[in-house]
Amino acid sequence: IDSSVIAYEAAKQLGQDLDSFTVSTSDPAFDEAPVAARTARELGIRNHVLSLQVAPLDEIQRLVRQYDQPYADYSALPTSAISRLARQHVTVVLTGDGGDEVFGGYRRYVAAQWASAFRFVPSSLTTMLAGLLQRQSGSRRSTAGFGSRFLRGLGQSPGARYLSWTTDLLQDSDKQQIWIGGPMRPTEDWIEELLPRRLSGFDTQATGDIQVNLLSDLLVKMDIATMAHSLEARSPLLDHQLAEFLAALPDSQRITGGRLKGLLRDAYRGRLPDEVILGKKRGFEFSLSSWLENELRGLIMDTLGSPSARVRSFLDGQFIDNLLAGGILRDRNCACLVYALLTLELWLIDFAEGTLANDSWTAPAKCHVPKAA
C-alpha cells in the first residue's frame, strides 16, 4: 500500500506524466506485478514491469564493494538490481520507505498492545508455550513462529524484546556460547540506550524501528543501492511533519482492532483498489534459501566452509559447520544468518587483502558454482 499511496499522490500532481516501476518474478508468492498493473491503470500512469533476474553471485561481490561495510540485509541484492534497471528510464525515484514505521505496519506493534494483557500470566507458562509454538512453527514468520517470539519477549528487557520481535537471529545467550573473539558488548545493551524510558509499548517498538531498522538498515540499503547506479531515491512518507503528527496520536488510533496501518488504509479507501487496501504486507524479498543452496553454495563452502575462514576467529567453528550442514538452510532464520556471515567473510577478505578494490575482482580461486540441473 505504501508505494500505491505515493503513486496516487504523485499522479494528482503530475497527471499521466508519471512512470511507475514494479518487479515481475517467477515466484507468485513475491510477484506484485499484476496488482501494480491494475493500480497504474486506475491511476492513469505509465507502468513499467521489470523482469528481475538477480545473479546473486555477481551482485554480492558488487555489494561488498559498494557498501564498504558488512551489510547483512539480503534484500539489498534485488534492490541493487532493480535500481540498475530503473536508472535506464529515470534519474529520481520515490519509494514507500517509512510507511511501516510511521503508520504501524509491523505485527510487533499489535503485539506491543497485547503485551499488557499477559502481565499476570506466570513466566513459566509463557516460556513453556513459547517452546511449544517454536517446535510447531514452519518458520519464524509463520503465525506460530511469531507467537513463540511474542511470548518469549514478554519477560525480556525492552532492548531484548525489540530484537526478539524483529530480527531474532541470535539472542545474547546464543552469542555467549559461540563467540570466541574476546570481550563483546551485547546488541541488546546498544538498543537499550536508544530507547527512552517510560514509553508505551507501541512507542518503544516504533522508536526502535526508527533508530535501528530505518537508520541502520533500510535507508542505508536504499541510499547505497540507488546511488551506486546514479539514481536518487526520496521517501515522501518520512516527511517530518507527517511523522510528528502520527507520533502525537494515541496508540489506540494508530492501531485499531489489530489492523496494521489502519489509518492509512481508511484514508485511501475508495481511492485505491480494494486489493491494495485489503492486501497483506509483502516485503521486497526473494527466495534466499534457494540462492544459498544453489547459486551461492560454492562461494559459501569455499569461504565460510574453509577451516581458514576469517569469521572462525570470532565464532566457534563447530557452530559454523553445523549451520552449513544440509537442510538447515531451509529455515529462513538460518538462511539469513548464513548470508550475514558470508557478507562478513567477504568484507574481511577485502579488509585484509584489498581484493575487492579492483573492479575485476571475482570469487576466490577455489570457488565453484554448481551447474544447473
Short mmCIF file of C-alpha atoms in Angstrom, two decimals:
data_model
loop_
_atom_site.label_atom_id
_atom_site.label_comp_id
_atom_site.label_asym_id
_atom_site.label_seq_id
_atom_site.Cartn_x
_atom_site.Cartn_y
_atom_site.Cartn_z
CA ILE A 1 0.00 0.00 0.00
CA ASP A 2 2.88 2.43 0.68
CA SER A 3 4.06 2.64 -2.92
CA SER A 4 0.47 2.84 -4.18
CA VAL A 5 -0.19 5.83 -1.92
CA ILE A 6 2.93 7.55 -3.25
CA ALA A 7 1.82 6.84 -6.83
CA TYR A 8 -1.68 8.19 -6.11
CA GLU A 9 -0.40 11.46 -4.63
CA ALA A 10 2.22 11.92 -7.37
CA ALA A 11 -0.41 11.31 -10.06
CA LYS A 12 -2.52 14.10 -8.56
CA GLN A 13 0.38 16.48 -9.16
CA LEU A 14 1.71 15.19 -12.48
CA GLY A 15 -1.28 13.54 -14.10
CA GLN A 16 -0.34 10.91 -16.65
CA ASP A 17 3.24 12.17 -16.93
CA LEU A 18 4.39 9.67 -14.32
CA ASP A 19 6.24 6.37 -14.51
CA SER A 20 5.88 3.56 -12.00
CA PHE A 21 8.11 0.52 -11.76
CA THR A 22 7.37 -2.92 -10.43
CA VAL A 23 9.24 -6.18 -10.46
CA SER A 24 7.95 -9.36 -12.01
CA THR A 25 9.28 -12.62 -10.65
CA SER A 26 8.63 -16.27 -11.38
CA ASP A 27 7.58 -16.86 -7.76
CA PRO A 28 3.90 -15.91 -7.28
CA ALA A 29 4.47 -15.51 -3.55
CA PHE A 30 6.60 -12.44 -4.25
CA ASP A 31 5.15 -11.22 -7.57
CA GLU A 32 3.17 -7.98 -7.22
CA ALA A 33 3.22 -7.12 -10.92
CA PRO A 34 -0.48 -7.92 -11.61
CA VAL A 35 -1.71 -5.74 -8.73
CA ALA A 36 0.69 -2.94 -9.68
CA ALA A 37 -0.51 -3.01 -13.30
CA ARG A 38 -4.17 -2.72 -12.29
CA THR A 39 -3.38 0.09 -9.86
CA ALA A 40 -1.44 2.00 -12.52
CA ARG A 41 -4.35 1.68 -14.96
CA GLU A 42 -6.78 3.09 -12.41
CA LEU A 43 -4.43 5.98 -11.70
CA GLY A 44 -3.78 6.59 -15.40
CA ILE A 45 0.00 6.40 -15.17
CA ARG A 46 2.64 4.54 -17.16
CA ASN A 47 3.69 1.30 -15.52
CA HIS A 48 6.93 -0.48 -16.32
CA VAL A 49 7.17 -4.16 -15.44
CA LEU A 50 10.81 -5.07 -14.95
CA SER A 51 11.76 -8.71 -15.26
CA LEU A 52 14.25 -9.03 -12.47
CA GLN A 53 16.70 -11.87 -12.86
CA VAL A 54 19.11 -11.49 -9.96
CA ALA A 55 22.54 -13.07 -10.40
CA PRO A 56 23.38 -13.35 -6.69
CA LEU A 57 26.99 -14.41 -7.20
CA ASP A 58 27.71 -11.27 -9.23
CA GLU A 59 25.52 -8.99 -7.10
CA ILE A 60 27.02 -9.97 -3.75
CA GLN A 61 30.52 -9.21 -4.98
CA ARG A 62 29.42 -5.77 -6.14
CA LEU A 63 27.55 -5.10 -2.90
CA VAL A 64 30.52 -5.86 -0.67
CA ARG A 65 32.47 -3.28 -2.64
CA GLN A 66 29.66 -0.69 -2.79
CA TYR A 67 28.58 -0.85 0.86
CA ASP A 68 32.15 -0.85 2.17
CA GLN A 69 30.97 -2.47 5.41
CA PRO A 70 29.48 -5.79 6.48
CA TYR A 71 25.84 -5.44 5.40
CA ALA A 72 23.59 -8.39 6.20
CA ASP A 73 20.21 -7.45 4.67
CA TYR A 74 19.88 -9.75 1.66
CA SER A 75 17.11 -7.63 0.11
CA ALA A 76 19.98 -5.37 -0.97
CA LEU A 77 20.55 -7.88 -3.80
CA PRO A 78 17.22 -7.30 -5.60
CA THR A 79 17.20 -3.62 -4.57
CA SER A 80 20.50 -3.08 -6.35
CA ALA A 81 19.32 -4.98 -9.41
CA ILE A 82 16.07 -3.02 -9.76
CA SER A 83 17.93 0.27 -9.22
CA ARG A 84 20.13 -0.57 -12.17
CA LEU A 85 17.07 -1.29 -14.33
CA ALA A 86 15.14 1.81 -13.19
CA ARG A 87 18.13 4.04 -13.99
CA GLN A 88 17.63 3.19 -17.66
CA HIS A 89 14.39 5.20 -17.52
CA VAL A 90 14.69 7.88 -14.79
CA THR A 91 17.17 9.64 -12.52
CA VAL A 92 14.93 10.09 -9.44
CA VAL A 93 12.54 7.60 -7.83
CA LEU A 94 10.04 7.89 -4.99
CA THR A 95 9.86 4.98 -2.54
CA GLY A 96 7.45 3.86 0.15
CA ASP A 97 10.17 3.57 2.79
CA GLY A 98 8.98 4.65 6.22
CA GLY A 99 5.34 3.67 5.79
CA ASP A 100 5.58 0.71 8.15
CA GLU A 101 7.41 2.72 10.79
CA VAL A 102 5.21 5.83 10.89
CA PHE A 103 1.83 4.18 10.23
CA GLY A 104 2.35 0.98 12.22
CA GLY A 105 2.80 -1.74 9.64
CA TYR A 106 4.51 -4.47 11.64
CA ARG A 107 2.89 -7.22 13.71
CA ARG A 108 5.05 -6.27 16.66
CA TYR A 109 3.03 -3.06 17.07
CA VAL A 110 -0.08 -5.14 17.69
CA ALA A 111 1.98 -7.41 19.94
CA ALA A 112 3.05 -4.38 21.98
CA GLN A 113 -0.60 -3.56 22.63
CA TRP A 114 -1.42 -7.13 23.58
CA ALA A 115 1.54 -7.47 25.94
CA SER A 116 -0.25 -5.77 28.84
CA ALA A 117 -2.94 -8.47 28.78
CA PHE A 118 -0.28 -11.08 29.62
CA ARG A 119 1.31 -9.28 32.56
CA PHE A 120 -0.41 -11.56 35.09
CA VAL A 121 0.44 -14.81 33.27
CA PRO A 122 3.25 -16.71 35.05
CA SER A 123 6.54 -16.54 33.17
CA SER A 124 6.93 -20.32 33.48
CA LEU A 125 3.73 -20.74 31.46
CA THR A 126 4.69 -18.28 28.72
CA THR A 127 8.12 -19.90 28.43
CA MET A 128 6.54 -23.34 28.05
CA LEU A 129 4.07 -22.08 25.45
CA ALA A 130 6.84 -20.28 23.54
CA GLY A 131 8.80 -23.51 23.27
CA LEU A 132 5.73 -25.44 22.14
CA LEU A 133 4.90 -22.93 19.41
CA GLN A 134 8.50 -22.82 18.25
CA ARG A 135 8.52 -26.58 17.70
CA GLN A 136 5.30 -26.35 15.70
CA SER A 137 6.31 -23.38 13.56
CA GLY A 138 7.45 -23.88 10.00
CA SER A 139 9.35 -20.58 10.02
CA ARG A 140 9.90 -17.60 12.25
CA ARG A 141 7.42 -15.56 10.18
CA SER A 142 4.59 -18.05 10.50
CA THR A 143 1.81 -17.36 12.99
CA ALA A 144 3.22 -19.97 15.36
CA GLY A 145 6.75 -18.63 14.87
CA PHE A 146 5.76 -15.08 15.71
CA GLY A 147 3.63 -16.31 18.62
CA SER A 148 6.68 -18.03 20.06
CA ARG A 149 8.80 -14.90 19.73
CA PHE A 150 5.99 -12.78 21.20
CA LEU A 151 5.73 -14.95 24.31
CA ARG A 152 9.50 -15.11 24.75
CA GLY A 153 9.76 -11.33 24.56
CA LEU A 154 7.22 -10.70 27.32
CA GLY A 155 9.69 -11.27 30.13
CA GLN A 156 12.62 -9.52 28.48
CA SER A 157 14.04 -6.03 28.76
CA PRO A 158 12.87 -3.52 26.11
CA GLY A 159 16.08 -3.94 24.10
CA ALA A 160 15.98 -7.73 24.14
CA ARG A 161 12.24 -7.70 23.39
CA TYR A 162 12.80 -5.49 20.37
CA LEU A 163 15.30 -7.99 18.97
CA SER A 164 13.02 -10.96 19.71
CA TRP A 165 10.14 -9.33 17.89
CA THR A 166 12.21 -8.17 14.91
CA THR A 167 15.37 -9.92 13.72
CA ASP A 168 15.62 -12.80 16.22
CA LEU A 169 18.76 -14.13 14.56
CA LEU A 170 20.81 -14.80 17.67
CA GLN A 171 19.96 -13.91 21.24
CA ASP A 172 22.69 -12.78 23.62
CA SER A 173 22.66 -16.19 25.31
CA ASP A 174 23.37 -17.82 21.94
CA LYS A 175 26.20 -15.42 21.20
CA GLN A 176 27.89 -16.10 24.53
CA GLN A 177 28.13 -19.79 23.64
CA ILE A 178 29.61 -19.38 20.17
CA TRP A 179 31.63 -16.14 20.40
CA ILE A 180 35.39 -16.63 20.79
CA GLY A 181 36.57 -13.19 19.67
CA GLY A 182 37.22 -11.59 23.04
CA PRO A 183 35.09 -9.09 25.00
CA MET A 184 31.74 -8.44 23.36
CA ARG A 185 29.08 -5.83 24.01
CA PRO A 186 25.57 -7.32 23.75
CA THR A 187 23.44 -5.84 20.97
CA GLU A 188 20.61 -5.60 23.49
CA ASP A 189 22.62 -3.06 25.51
CA TRP A 190 23.13 -0.85 22.46
CA ILE A 191 19.42 -0.87 21.64
CA GLU A 192 18.54 -0.28 25.28
CA GLU A 193 20.46 3.00 25.16
CA LEU A 194 18.46 4.13 22.12
CA LEU A 195 15.06 3.60 23.76
CA PRO A 196 13.86 6.42 26.03
CA ARG A 197 12.33 5.38 29.33
CA ARG A 198 8.61 5.38 30.12
CA LEU A 199 7.38 4.97 26.55
CA SER A 200 4.28 2.95 25.72
CA GLY A 201 4.84 -0.48 24.22
CA PHE A 202 3.87 0.84 20.79
CA ASP A 203 6.20 3.84 21.01
CA THR A 204 9.06 1.66 22.23
CA GLN A 205 8.79 -0.52 19.14
CA ALA A 206 8.33 2.48 16.83
CA THR A 207 11.36 4.25 18.32
CA GLY A 208 13.45 1.13 17.89
CA ASP A 209 12.35 0.86 14.27
CA ILE A 210 13.27 4.45 13.51
CA GLN A 211 16.61 4.35 15.34
CA VAL A 212 17.66 0.86 14.27
CA ASN A 213 15.58 -0.51 11.39
CA LEU A 214 15.39 2.69 9.35
CA LEU A 215 18.65 4.46 10.16
CA SER A 216 20.91 1.40 10.29
CA ASP A 217 19.30 -0.80 7.65
CA LEU A 218 16.52 0.29 5.28
CA LEU A 219 17.68 3.80 4.44
CA VAL A 220 21.30 2.69 4.21
CA LYS A 221 20.28 -0.09 1.82
CA MET A 222 18.23 2.16 -0.44
CA ASP A 223 20.68 5.06 -0.48
CA ILE A 224 23.71 2.98 -1.43
CA ALA A 225 21.84 0.70 -3.84
CA THR A 226 20.43 3.64 -5.79
CA MET A 227 23.42 5.99 -5.70
CA ALA A 228 25.68 3.18 -6.91
CA HIS A 229 23.69 3.42 -10.16
CA SER A 230 23.46 7.25 -10.22
CA LEU A 231 19.83 7.07 -9.15
CA GLU A 232 18.37 9.26 -6.39
CA ALA A 233 15.70 7.86 -4.08
CA ARG A 234 13.35 10.00 -2.00
CA SER A 235 10.92 8.82 0.68
CA PRO A 236 7.86 11.11 0.98
CA LEU A 237 6.33 9.10 3.84
CA LEU A 238 9.26 10.19 6.01
CA ASP A 239 8.20 13.83 5.80
CA HIS A 240 8.92 15.08 9.31
CA GLN A 241 5.59 16.88 9.69
CA LEU A 242 3.67 13.72 8.81
CA ALA A 243 5.80 11.61 11.15
CA GLU A 244 5.43 14.09 14.02
CA PHE A 245 1.65 14.28 13.55
CA LEU A 246 1.28 10.50 13.64
CA ALA A 247 3.62 10.13 16.61
CA ALA A 248 1.42 12.51 18.62
CA LEU A 249 -1.69 10.35 18.15
CA PRO A 250 -2.80 7.93 20.88
CA ASP A 251 -1.80 4.31 20.36
CA SER A 252 -5.47 3.35 20.09
CA GLN A 253 -5.83 5.49 16.96
CA ARG A 254 -2.71 4.18 15.27
CA ILE A 255 -3.62 0.51 15.73
CA THR A 256 -7.36 -0.15 15.83
CA GLY A 257 -8.82 -3.61 16.14
CA GLY A 258 -5.47 -5.22 15.44
CA ARG A 259 -5.37 -3.71 11.92
CA LEU A 260 -1.96 -2.74 10.66
CA LYS A 261 -1.81 0.71 9.02
CA GLY A 262 -5.50 1.20 9.76
CA LEU A 263 -5.30 5.00 9.41
CA LEU A 264 -3.58 4.79 6.03
CA ARG A 265 -5.97 2.14 4.70
CA ASP A 266 -9.04 4.10 5.80
CA ALA A 267 -7.70 7.35 4.32
CA TYR A 268 -7.28 5.80 0.85
CA ARG A 269 -10.29 3.51 0.81
CA GLY A 270 -12.17 4.27 -2.40
CA ARG A 271 -9.13 5.96 -3.88
CA LEU A 272 -7.05 2.82 -4.38
CA PRO A 273 -8.19 -0.68 -5.45
CA ASP A 274 -9.58 -2.87 -2.68
CA GLU A 275 -6.88 -5.46 -3.32
CA VAL A 276 -4.34 -2.80 -2.32
CA ILE A 277 -6.31 -1.55 0.69
CA LEU A 278 -7.04 -5.06 1.98
CA GLY A 279 -3.86 -6.75 0.79
CA LYS A 280 -1.39 -8.40 3.13
CA LYS A 281 2.03 -6.95 3.72
CA ARG A 282 4.70 -8.16 1.32
CA GLY A 283 8.32 -7.31 1.77
CA PHE A 284 10.65 -6.84 -1.19
CA GLU A 285 12.17 -10.28 -0.81
CA PHE A 286 13.24 -13.27 -2.83
CA SER A 287 14.00 -16.89 -2.04
CA LEU A 288 17.22 -16.56 -0.10
CA SER A 289 17.35 -20.26 0.79
CA SER A 290 17.28 -21.18 -2.90
CA TRP A 291 20.18 -18.84 -3.63
CA LEU A 292 22.22 -20.23 -0.77
CA GLU A 293 21.63 -23.81 -1.81
CA ASN A 294 22.31 -23.19 -5.50
CA GLU A 295 24.00 -20.09 -6.96
CA LEU A 296 25.89 -19.14 -3.79
CA ARG A 297 26.59 -22.64 -2.47
CA GLY A 298 30.05 -22.89 -3.97
CA LEU A 299 31.09 -19.49 -2.66
CA ILE A 300 29.74 -20.33 0.80
CA MET A 301 31.63 -23.60 1.10
CA ASP A 302 34.87 -22.14 -0.26
CA THR A 303 34.77 -19.22 2.18
CA LEU A 304 32.74 -19.97 5.31
CA GLY A 305 33.29 -23.71 4.94
CA SER A 306 37.06 -23.33 4.82
CA PRO A 307 38.98 -24.05 8.07
CA SER A 308 40.89 -20.81 7.41
CA ALA A 309 37.75 -18.65 7.17
CA ARG A 310 38.31 -15.36 8.95
CA VAL A 311 34.96 -15.48 10.75
CA ARG A 312 36.24 -18.57 12.55
CA SER A 313 38.49 -16.23 14.52
CA PHE A 314 35.31 -14.84 16.08
CA LEU A 315 32.80 -17.70 16.04
CA ASP A 316 33.10 -21.31 17.10
CA GLY A 317 33.98 -23.38 14.04
CA GLN A 318 31.67 -26.24 15.00
CA PHE A 319 28.74 -23.82 15.09
CA ILE A 320 29.57 -22.64 11.56
CA ASP A 321 29.89 -26.22 10.32
CA ASN A 322 26.54 -27.16 11.85
CA LEU A 323 24.93 -24.08 10.33
CA LEU A 324 26.14 -25.00 6.86
CA ALA A 325 25.10 -28.63 7.14
CA GLY A 326 22.33 -29.90 4.87
CA GLY A 327 18.72 -28.85 5.21
CA ILE A 328 19.34 -26.34 7.99
CA LEU A 329 19.39 -23.69 5.26
CA ARG A 330 15.72 -24.28 4.57
CA ASP A 331 14.80 -22.38 7.72
CA ARG A 332 14.67 -18.72 6.80
CA ASN A 333 16.21 -17.63 10.08
CA CYS A 334 19.26 -19.81 9.48
CA ALA A 335 19.42 -18.65 5.87
CA CYS A 336 19.63 -15.02 6.99
CA LEU A 337 22.39 -15.92 9.42
CA VAL A 338 24.39 -17.74 6.74
CA TYR A 339 24.05 -14.75 4.42
CA ALA A 340 25.14 -12.38 7.20
CA LEU A 341 28.25 -14.45 7.88
CA LEU A 342 29.01 -14.70 4.16
CA THR A 343 28.94 -10.93 3.68
CA LEU A 344 31.09 -10.53 6.79
CA GLU A 345 33.62 -13.05 5.49
CA LEU A 346 33.81 -11.35 2.08
CA TRP A 347 34.26 -7.99 3.76
CA LEU A 348 37.03 -9.38 5.98
CA ILE A 349 38.77 -10.74 2.89
CA ASP A 350 38.64 -7.31 1.30
CA PHE A 351 39.70 -5.56 4.51
CA ALA A 352 42.70 -7.84 4.95
CA GLU A 353 43.79 -8.21 1.34
CA GLY A 354 42.13 -5.37 -0.58
CA THR A 355 40.98 -7.84 -3.21
CA LEU A 356 37.71 -6.01 -3.82
CA ALA A 357 39.41 -2.71 -4.59
CA ASN A 358 40.00 -3.96 -8.11
CA ASP A 359 36.83 -3.79 -10.22
CA SER A 360 37.80 -7.07 -11.86
CA TRP A 361 37.63 -8.91 -8.52
CA THR A 362 35.92 -12.28 -8.65
CA ALA A 363 35.25 -15.02 -6.14
CA PRO A 364 38.23 -16.80 -4.54
CA ALA A 365 40.14 -19.03 -6.93
CA LYS A 366 38.71 -22.25 -5.49
CA CYS A 367 35.13 -21.04 -5.70
CA HIS A 368 32.88 -23.17 -7.85
CA VAL A 369 29.32 -22.52 -8.94
CA PRO A 370 27.09 -25.60 -9.28
CA LYS A 371 25.78 -26.17 -12.78
CA ALA A 372 22.07 -26.02 -13.39
CA ALA A 373 20.39 -29.42 -13.29
#
